[in-house]
Amino acid sequence: MVIYFVFLTISAATYALFSLGLNLQWGVTGLINFGHVAFMAIGAYSTVLLSMQGVPIPIAVLVGAGLSALLGLLIGMSTLRLREDYLGIVTIGVSELVRLVAKNEAWLTKGTFGVQGYPVPFRFNPEYPVRLLLIGWLTAICGLALWRLWLWMRVESSRLISGAIAIIFVLTVYVCGALSLYTYDARAGLMLLSLTVLTVVYIGLERLVNSPWGRILKAIREDEEVPRALGKNVFWYKLQAFTIGGAIAGIAGAFYAWQFTVFPDNFEPLITFNAWIIIMLGGSGNNLGAIIGAIIFWGYYEITRTEFFKVIFRALHLDDTQQGAFRIMIIGLILMLLMVLRPQGILGKKEELTLGK
């Protein structure tokens, strides 16, 4: 059970990191990107292929993030002057192009067989003093998260319920993570690394979004003619947001590779739309909402795989394929209700919405 929760935490952290990149592009800047998974694919393939050639894993991750940022730069330079709907069409086309290249260029990406046998970080058996240091590291991260949640809950009383759920999740992560680190399991080390990177990216994005640079991005989202009239280079700011969001998705791609597998069909457009679901659940333009949305998303999928729901699915005479489709139908209904009752998402604000203006 402890290792299972560690797996769930890594998955949620990976999708939260991936969604933070999309949130910067869409939630903050208003750029519709239906091909965000392309950046994840570039980051995943670059990281594992370079690490298999002996490149240190941190450098491989940075190179993967750099290549993802370069892809964002190339896409942005040629498409960001398009209208929102045309931009969305181009980006989903680019993501499919990247997937098909990965599927057919076997000399580089191993083709449909995927990449296997690559190094994964924290695959060692540390001594007990090192394990205690890792537990202290986890304590600092979880303590920072609890402090941030406490400050956030004090702003509005309506946040008490969602904040309490988040606090329970953080405490569960800490208990399960500490137990796994003490007995030491490689996944516990990967969980610690994913939470660390997620924390750093979240803090960095919060500073950027609340800086003058971030306020210009929000102004572009609302009406780009206003910042342009004030002498701001709107295209350059859009390009920056698109590139940074791509780099963050590239880093998420490395964790995706370490957590799951690297096959071309693992980077289908559905991954991008999962990130859209996460942002709509948590709230457009809200970085904390993207993290909580990822927790809810993965919690929903894992809960519906429990024996209790399997009994319900059997009573409905659903086979395994139909069960997967039924889960998607249910989350679709939840999103429909959310769009009617609270279109800004759980933590979002109506003024942060970028669609239907």
XYZ file of C-alpha atoms in Angstrom:
357
model
C 0.000 0.000 0.000
C 2.843 2.396 0.852
C 4.652 1.746 -2.454
C 1.360 2.115 -4.318
C 0.837 5.559 -2.789
C 4.428 6.468 -3.702
C 3.617 5.513 -7.312
C 0.472 7.663 -7.175
C 2.453 10.624 -5.817
C 5.072 10.422 -8.595
C 2.342 10.211 -11.235
C 0.446 13.178 -9.790
C 3.664 15.227 -9.472
C 4.625 14.441 -13.087
C 1.231 15.492 -14.429
C 1.221 18.564 -12.177
C 4.591 19.613 -13.603
C 3.334 18.981 -17.137
C 0.155 20.978 -16.457
C 2.087 23.914 -14.968
C 3.770 24.408 -18.345
C 0.409 24.411 -20.123
C -1.059 26.701 -17.462
C 1.645 29.279 -18.189
C 0.832 29.130 -21.895
C -2.947 29.038 -21.708
C -4.095 30.013 -18.224
C -1.735 32.981 -17.883
C -1.028 34.062 -21.479
C -4.111 32.781 -23.316
C -2.254 30.671 -25.901
C -4.263 27.617 -26.947
C -1.915 24.642 -27.204
C -3.410 21.264 -28.134
C 0.017 19.726 -28.792
C 1.680 20.154 -25.409
C 2.597 16.451 -25.335
C 5.180 17.093 -28.081
C 7.392 18.891 -25.540
C 7.022 15.984 -23.114
C 8.001 13.504 -25.839
C 11.111 15.504 -26.759
C 12.137 15.733 -23.105
C 11.531 12.035 -22.456
C 13.388 10.740 -25.516
C 16.285 13.188 -25.140
C 16.792 12.320 -21.470
C 16.789 8.538 -21.836
C 18.773 8.394 -25.084
C 21.497 10.690 -23.760
C 21.685 8.915 -20.405
C 22.109 5.588 -22.248
C 25.170 7.104 -23.942
C 26.761 7.864 -20.590
C 25.665 11.480 -20.218
C 24.989 12.269 -16.520
C 21.262 12.255 -15.823
C 21.042 15.930 -14.638
C 22.750 17.106 -17.831
C 20.529 14.843 -19.942
C 17.433 16.355 -18.325
C 18.677 19.894 -18.945
C 19.447 19.073 -22.578
C 15.960 17.576 -22.949
C 14.404 20.703 -21.453
C 16.542 22.845 -23.768
C 15.450 20.906 -26.846
C 11.818 21.183 -25.750
C 12.299 24.934 -25.329
C 13.876 25.066 -28.791
C 10.839 23.284 -30.228
C 8.627 25.828 -28.487
C 10.723 28.621 -29.955
C 10.447 27.218 -33.482
C 6.697 26.628 -33.194
C 6.144 30.024 -31.612
C 8.114 31.977 -34.203
C 5.973 30.544 -36.993
C 2.537 30.298 -35.348
C 2.065 32.821 -32.542
C 0.824 35.466 -34.962
C -2.099 33.169 -35.806
C -5.527 33.389 -34.199
C -6.267 31.125 -31.227
C -8.111 28.397 -33.160
C -5.458 28.192 -35.884
C -2.744 28.024 -33.228
C -4.489 25.064 -31.598
C -4.717 23.223 -34.943
C -1.032 23.778 -35.724
C 0.154 22.644 -32.295
C -1.805 19.371 -32.363
C -0.388 18.737 -35.850
C 3.162 19.277 -34.579
C 2.586 16.880 -31.679
C 1.430 14.168 -34.064
C 4.444 14.874 -36.301
C 6.800 14.373 -33.334
C 5.052 11.116 -32.379
C 5.197 9.748 -35.921
C 8.886 10.629 -36.236
C 9.544 8.800 -32.954
C 7.551 5.834 -34.259
C 9.253 5.534 -37.641
C 12.854 6.708 -37.130
C 14.031 3.501 -35.453
C 17.713 4.392 -35.896
C 17.230 7.199 -33.390
C 14.255 6.349 -31.190
C 14.109 2.496 -31.454
C 10.783 2.890 -33.258
C 7.683 1.049 -32.091
C 9.754 -1.105 -29.709
C 10.434 1.967 -27.585
C 13.488 2.709 -25.477
C 14.260 0.265 -22.689
C 17.039 -0.375 -20.205
C 17.894 3.266 -19.531
C 19.274 4.622 -16.237
C 16.852 5.876 -13.591
C 17.941 8.241 -10.772
C 18.199 7.122 -7.134
C 18.796 3.483 -8.084
C 21.149 2.785 -5.182
C 20.979 1.466 -1.635
C 22.107 4.276 0.720
C 23.331 3.811 4.258
C 21.025 4.741 7.145
C 22.571 8.212 7.758
C 21.886 9.076 4.103
C 18.332 7.741 4.429
C 17.766 10.006 7.415
C 19.052 12.972 5.377
C 16.585 12.093 2.612
C 13.765 11.930 5.166
C 14.826 15.359 6.418
C 14.753 16.597 2.817
C 11.188 15.263 2.460
C 10.251 16.874 5.784
C 11.396 20.286 4.509
C 9.379 19.947 1.292
C 6.201 18.785 3.043
C 6.649 21.461 5.735
C 6.913 24.136 3.037
C 3.767 22.768 1.360
C 1.828 22.811 4.647
C 2.957 26.367 5.387
C 1.915 27.497 1.901
C -1.470 25.811 2.275
C -1.979 27.434 5.670
C -1.309 30.904 4.248
C -3.597 30.178 1.316
C -6.444 28.969 3.550
C -6.286 32.102 5.714
C -7.223 34.333 2.775
C -10.769 32.984 2.329
C -12.888 30.772 4.562
C -14.351 29.060 1.472
C -10.987 27.402 0.915
C -11.125 25.420 4.157
C -12.513 22.199 2.657
C -10.178 22.015 -0.348
C -7.276 23.125 1.838
C -8.038 20.433 4.420
C -8.074 17.766 1.681
C -4.732 19.027 0.386
C -3.248 18.985 3.904
C -4.401 15.377 4.429
C -2.783 14.431 1.112
C 0.519 16.134 2.045
C 0.585 14.382 5.430
C -0.111 11.021 3.757
C 2.677 11.677 1.252
C 5.022 12.452 4.129
C 4.187 9.314 6.120
C 4.363 6.952 3.123
C 7.450 8.676 1.731
C 9.290 8.585 5.061
C 8.539 4.882 5.512
C 9.704 4.104 1.959
C 12.877 6.149 2.375
C 13.733 4.500 5.691
C 13.396 0.959 4.321
C 14.550 2.450 1.001
C 12.882 1.759 -2.271
C 14.093 3.293 -5.535
C 10.639 4.735 -6.211
C 10.811 6.629 -2.920
C 13.927 8.416 -4.151
C 12.229 9.215 -7.452
C 9.209 10.538 -5.533
C 11.462 12.816 -3.506
C 13.133 14.105 -6.668
C 9.808 14.727 -8.418
C 8.426 16.643 -5.430
C 11.622 18.703 -5.238
C 11.495 19.696 -8.912
C 7.755 20.404 -8.658
C 8.375 22.668 -5.650
C 11.158 24.586 -7.412
C 9.116 25.038 -10.602
C 6.024 26.082 -8.653
C 7.920 28.719 -6.630
C 9.631 30.002 -9.771
C 6.360 30.281 -11.691
C 4.640 32.007 -8.785
C 7.385 34.636 -8.760
C 7.235 35.057 -12.521
C 3.448 35.233 -12.761
C 3.223 37.827 -9.975
C 6.069 39.924 -11.398
C 5.672 42.769 -13.931
C 6.491 40.213 -16.627
C 3.586 38.028 -15.521
C 1.205 40.972 -15.378
C 2.032 41.754 -19.001
C 1.218 38.152 -19.933
C -2.156 38.457 -18.204
C -2.788 41.721 -20.032
C -2.036 39.949 -23.318
C -4.507 37.242 -22.343
C -7.270 39.786 -21.690
C -6.665 42.053 -24.685
C -3.307 42.100 -26.439
C -4.045 45.434 -28.085
C -3.735 47.187 -24.713
C -0.112 46.164 -23.940
C 0.751 46.706 -27.603
C -0.581 50.273 -27.352
C 1.665 50.751 -24.297
C 4.722 49.869 -26.366
C 5.131 46.222 -25.299
C 6.384 43.657 -27.801
C 3.416 41.272 -27.534
C 4.887 38.663 -29.868
C 8.121 38.497 -27.852
C 6.249 37.999 -24.559
C 4.088 35.274 -26.114
C 7.207 33.562 -27.415
C 8.821 33.650 -23.985
C 5.767 32.106 -22.313
C 5.450 29.429 -24.983
C 9.140 28.525 -24.759
C 9.256 28.377 -20.946
C 6.089 26.270 -20.869
C 7.682 23.880 -23.364
C 10.838 23.582 -21.256
C 8.777 22.708 -18.153
C 6.925 20.034 -20.144
C 10.304 18.675 -21.272
C 11.357 18.231 -17.640
C 8.037 16.492 -16.962
C 8.892 14.190 -19.875
C 11.970 12.938 -18.029
C 9.868 11.954 -15.007
C 7.273 10.401 -17.308
C 10.006 8.220 -18.812
C 11.306 7.168 -15.386
C 7.820 6.472 -14.052
C 6.230 4.783 -17.070
C 7.836 3.719 -20.366
C 9.087 5.441 -23.510
C 7.001 4.242 -26.452
C 5.752 6.512 -29.263
C 2.105 5.643 -28.579
C 2.505 6.787 -24.965
C 2.617 10.378 -26.265
C -0.753 10.581 -27.970
C -2.890 13.767 -27.926
C -4.890 12.296 -25.015
C -1.993 13.223 -22.689
C -2.391 16.881 -23.651
C -6.122 16.794 -23.027
C -5.520 15.191 -19.633
C -3.508 18.310 -18.787
C -6.399 20.464 -20.005
C -8.736 18.522 -17.720
C -6.374 19.090 -14.794
C -6.229 22.843 -15.404
C -9.997 23.126 -15.797
C -10.474 21.181 -12.568
C -7.994 23.251 -10.571
C -8.647 26.624 -12.167
C -7.250 28.470 -15.155
C -4.263 30.683 -14.367
C -3.799 29.194 -10.884
C -0.527 27.309 -10.330
C -1.686 25.763 -7.059
C -4.909 24.752 -8.801
C -2.885 22.834 -11.410
C -1.230 20.805 -8.643
C -4.499 20.095 -6.829
C -6.164 19.296 -10.162
C -3.473 16.678 -10.845
C -4.081 15.138 -7.411
C -7.854 14.955 -8.064
C -7.316 13.580 -11.579
C -5.044 10.746 -10.497
C -7.072 10.109 -7.358
C -10.186 9.637 -9.483
C -8.533 7.202 -11.880
C -6.961 5.127 -9.124
C -10.106 5.023 -6.959
C -12.173 3.787 -9.921
C -9.730 0.891 -10.292
C -10.439 -0.425 -6.801
C -12.338 -3.655 -6.212
C -15.460 -1.743 -5.121
C -15.812 -0.082 -8.520
C -14.875 -3.288 -10.340
C -17.877 -4.936 -8.716
C -20.082 -2.076 -9.939
C -18.640 -2.344 -13.463
C -19.267 -6.099 -13.507
C -22.855 -5.488 -12.428
C -23.168 -3.185 -15.451
C -21.732 -5.979 -17.649
C -18.740 -3.886 -18.736
C -15.524 -5.538 -19.938
C -12.053 -4.031 -19.408
C -12.167 -1.886 -22.555
C -15.640 -0.619 -21.745
C -14.594 0.167 -18.169
C -11.875 2.522 -19.434
C -14.344 4.267 -21.721
C -16.861 4.497 -18.878
C -14.284 6.223 -16.625
C -13.707 8.823 -19.353
C -17.469 9.316 -19.714
C -17.813 9.957 -15.976
C -15.011 12.525 -15.880
C -16.611 14.155 -18.930
C -19.885 14.482 -17.037
C -18.018 15.917 -14.046
C -16.400 18.513 -16.308
C -19.778 19.416 -17.827
C -21.210 20.013 -14.356
C -18.129 21.982 -13.369
C -18.404 24.201 -16.440
C -22.038 24.940 -15.586
C -21.719 25.399 -11.826
C -18.173 26.745 -11.521
C -16.553 27.450 -14.917
C -13.448 28.973 -13.296
C -12.550 25.627 -11.690
C -12.150 24.682 -8.044
C -9.554 27.321 -7.161
C -9.780 29.629 -10.157
C -11.263 33.072 -10.550
C -13.715 34.094 -13.260
C -11.407 36.885 -14.377
C -8.737 34.261 -15.158
C -10.843 32.541 -17.829
C -9.401 32.736 -21.341
C -12.149 31.029 -23.345
C -15.554 32.384 -24.084
C -14.481 36.004 -23.678
